[in-house]
XYZ file of C-alpha atoms in Angstrom:
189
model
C -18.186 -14.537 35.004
C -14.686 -14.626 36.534
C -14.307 -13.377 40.450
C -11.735 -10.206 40.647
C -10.279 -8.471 43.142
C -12.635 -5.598 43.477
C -15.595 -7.552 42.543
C -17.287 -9.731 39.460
C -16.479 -8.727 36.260
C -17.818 -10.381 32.677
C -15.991 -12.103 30.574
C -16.159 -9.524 28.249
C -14.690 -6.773 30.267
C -11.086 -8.351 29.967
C -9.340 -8.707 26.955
C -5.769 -10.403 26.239
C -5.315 -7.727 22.912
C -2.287 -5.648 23.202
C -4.299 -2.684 22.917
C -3.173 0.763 24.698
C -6.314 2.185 26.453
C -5.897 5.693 27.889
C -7.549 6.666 31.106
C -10.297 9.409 30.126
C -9.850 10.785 34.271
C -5.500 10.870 34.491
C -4.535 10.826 30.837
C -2.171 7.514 32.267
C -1.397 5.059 29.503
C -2.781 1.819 30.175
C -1.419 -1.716 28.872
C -3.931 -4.676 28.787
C -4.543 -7.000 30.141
C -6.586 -5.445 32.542
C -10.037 -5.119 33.469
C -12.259 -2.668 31.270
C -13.570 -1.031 34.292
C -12.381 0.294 37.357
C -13.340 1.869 40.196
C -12.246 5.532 39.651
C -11.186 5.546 35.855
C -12.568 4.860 32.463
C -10.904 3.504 29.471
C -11.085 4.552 25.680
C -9.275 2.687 23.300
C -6.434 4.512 21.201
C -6.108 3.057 17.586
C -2.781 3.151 16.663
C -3.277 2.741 12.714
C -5.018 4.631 10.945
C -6.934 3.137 8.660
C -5.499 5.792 5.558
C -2.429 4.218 5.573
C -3.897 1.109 5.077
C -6.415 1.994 1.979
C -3.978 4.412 0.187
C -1.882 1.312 -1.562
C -5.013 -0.115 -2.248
C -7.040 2.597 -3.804
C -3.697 3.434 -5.686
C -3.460 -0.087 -6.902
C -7.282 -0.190 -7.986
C -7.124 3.580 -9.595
C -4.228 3.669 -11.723
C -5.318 -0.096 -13.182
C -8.118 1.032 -15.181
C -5.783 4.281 -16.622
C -3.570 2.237 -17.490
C -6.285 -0.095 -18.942
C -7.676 2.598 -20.798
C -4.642 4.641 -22.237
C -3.007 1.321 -23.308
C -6.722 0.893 -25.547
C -7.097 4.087 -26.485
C -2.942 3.857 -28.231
C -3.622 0.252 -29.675
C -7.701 1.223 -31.093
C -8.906 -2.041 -29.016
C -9.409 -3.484 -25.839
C -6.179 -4.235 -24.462
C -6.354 -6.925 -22.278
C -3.177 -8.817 -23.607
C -1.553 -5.403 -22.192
C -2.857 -6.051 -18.666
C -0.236 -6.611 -16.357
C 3.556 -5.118 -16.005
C 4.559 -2.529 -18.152
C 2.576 0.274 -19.840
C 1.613 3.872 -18.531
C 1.496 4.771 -15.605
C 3.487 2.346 -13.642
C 1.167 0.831 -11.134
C 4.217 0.072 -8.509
C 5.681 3.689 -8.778
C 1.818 4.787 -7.934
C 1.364 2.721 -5.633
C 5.013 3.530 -3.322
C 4.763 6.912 -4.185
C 1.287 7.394 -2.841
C 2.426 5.866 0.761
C 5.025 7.997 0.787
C 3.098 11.558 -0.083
C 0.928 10.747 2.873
C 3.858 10.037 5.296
C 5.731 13.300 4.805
C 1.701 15.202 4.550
C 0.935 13.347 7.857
C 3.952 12.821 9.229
C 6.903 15.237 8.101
C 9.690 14.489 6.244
C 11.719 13.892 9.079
C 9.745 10.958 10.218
C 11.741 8.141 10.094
C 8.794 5.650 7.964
C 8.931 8.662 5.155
C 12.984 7.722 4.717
C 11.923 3.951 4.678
C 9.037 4.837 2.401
C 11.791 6.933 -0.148
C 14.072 3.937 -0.148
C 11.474 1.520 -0.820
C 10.188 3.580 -3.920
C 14.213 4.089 -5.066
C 13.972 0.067 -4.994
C 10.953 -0.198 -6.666
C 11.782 2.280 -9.297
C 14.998 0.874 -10.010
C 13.550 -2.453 -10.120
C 10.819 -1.300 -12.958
C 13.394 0.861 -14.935
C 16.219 -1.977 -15.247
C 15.990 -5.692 -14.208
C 12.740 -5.779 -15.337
C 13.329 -4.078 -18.759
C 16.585 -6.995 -18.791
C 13.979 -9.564 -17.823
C 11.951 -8.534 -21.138
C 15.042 -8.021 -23.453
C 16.177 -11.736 -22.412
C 12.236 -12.744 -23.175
C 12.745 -11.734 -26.569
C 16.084 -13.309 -27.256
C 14.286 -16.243 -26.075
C 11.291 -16.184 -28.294
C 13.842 -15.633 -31.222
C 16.199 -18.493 -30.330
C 12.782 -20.618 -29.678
C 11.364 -19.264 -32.986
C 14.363 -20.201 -34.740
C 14.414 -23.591 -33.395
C 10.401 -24.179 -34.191
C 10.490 -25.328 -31.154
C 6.534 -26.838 -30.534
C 7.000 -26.652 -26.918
C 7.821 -23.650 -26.477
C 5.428 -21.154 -25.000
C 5.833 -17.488 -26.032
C 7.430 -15.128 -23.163
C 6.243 -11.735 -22.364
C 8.663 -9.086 -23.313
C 6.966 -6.686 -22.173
C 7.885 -6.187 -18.654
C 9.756 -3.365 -17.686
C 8.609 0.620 -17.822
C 10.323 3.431 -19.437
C 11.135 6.838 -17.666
C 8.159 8.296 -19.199
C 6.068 5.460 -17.637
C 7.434 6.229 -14.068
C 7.269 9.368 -14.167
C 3.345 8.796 -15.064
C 2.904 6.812 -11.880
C 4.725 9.214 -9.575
C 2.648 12.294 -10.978
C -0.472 9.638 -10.098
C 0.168 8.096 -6.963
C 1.279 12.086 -5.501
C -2.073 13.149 -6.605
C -3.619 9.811 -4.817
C -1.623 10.724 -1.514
C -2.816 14.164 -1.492
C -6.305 13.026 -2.031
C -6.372 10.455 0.009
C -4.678 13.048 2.803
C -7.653 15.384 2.232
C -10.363 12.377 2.350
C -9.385 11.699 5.565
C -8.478 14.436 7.081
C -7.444 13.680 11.146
């Protein structure tokens, strides 16, 4: 128990969190540290995240895996697990930005400042998955060649492919929208 200056409180009654509580009586923001309870006001605790913006690049992530999974087996008749990974349709990092930024500008507006840092991070990201990476898997295959040529034992065999197509993008886009609406509607403030 510590002594205060109004009287005893527990230990559990003060916190060192930098939580903002809001005072149910006034309305008056409140910074902690301070003691939970007070004489003439009572705290709630205002959670400044919520918890859809942290679940939406998940659930994209986790959704669009298996579609791509799937479409990727259904175009080569087997299980295409050598076709996991980066690459194929629809782009899981295109979902995955795109779906972030469909439930800014539903939440937020489009003139929230974290929906123009959400656009240019899916420009990068789209960018990134359109060109370097399709580079990165054009110099894979020169490799391979050069290393096939050689017969080069100690060579292990690249992945080429790594980038997506416009097609592909476009895919994830069309996906991770839909996710950001969804998720908007699933948890609706």
């Amino acid at each position: 128990m510590i002594a205060g200056g109004g009287g005893v409180f527990m230990a559990w009654q003060w916190t060192v969190l930098l939580a903002r509580l809001i005072c149910d009586n006034c309305g008056a923001p409140v910074w902690l540290p301070q003691p939970l309870t007070h004489s003439r006001h009572i705290y709630k605790k205002e959670y400044p995240v919520d918890i859809a913006y942290l679940v939406t690049p998940l659930i994209a992530w986790i959704l669009v895996g298996p579609i791509k999974f799937l479409i990727n087996s259904a175009r080569t008749r087997q299980w295409a697990f050598g076709l996991v990974g980066n690459g194929g349709f629809p782009s899981n990092h295109s979902a995955v930005v795109s779906s972030m930024a469909t439930l800014i500008a539903l939440r937020e507006g489009i003139g929230h400042p974290a929906f123009g840092v959400a656009v240019t991070l899916a420009f990068i990201v789209i960018i990134d998955a359109n060109s370097l990476r399709q580079h990165v898997g054009k110099q894979a295959a020169a490799i391979n060649r050069l290393a096939g040529e050689a017969s080069s034992a100690a060579h292990k065999t690249l992945r080429e492919r790594m980038g997506h197509t416009l097609v592909e993008i476009a895919g994830g886009l069309c996906t991770g929208v839909a996710i950001g609406f969804l998720i908007n509607t699933v948890f609706a403030r």
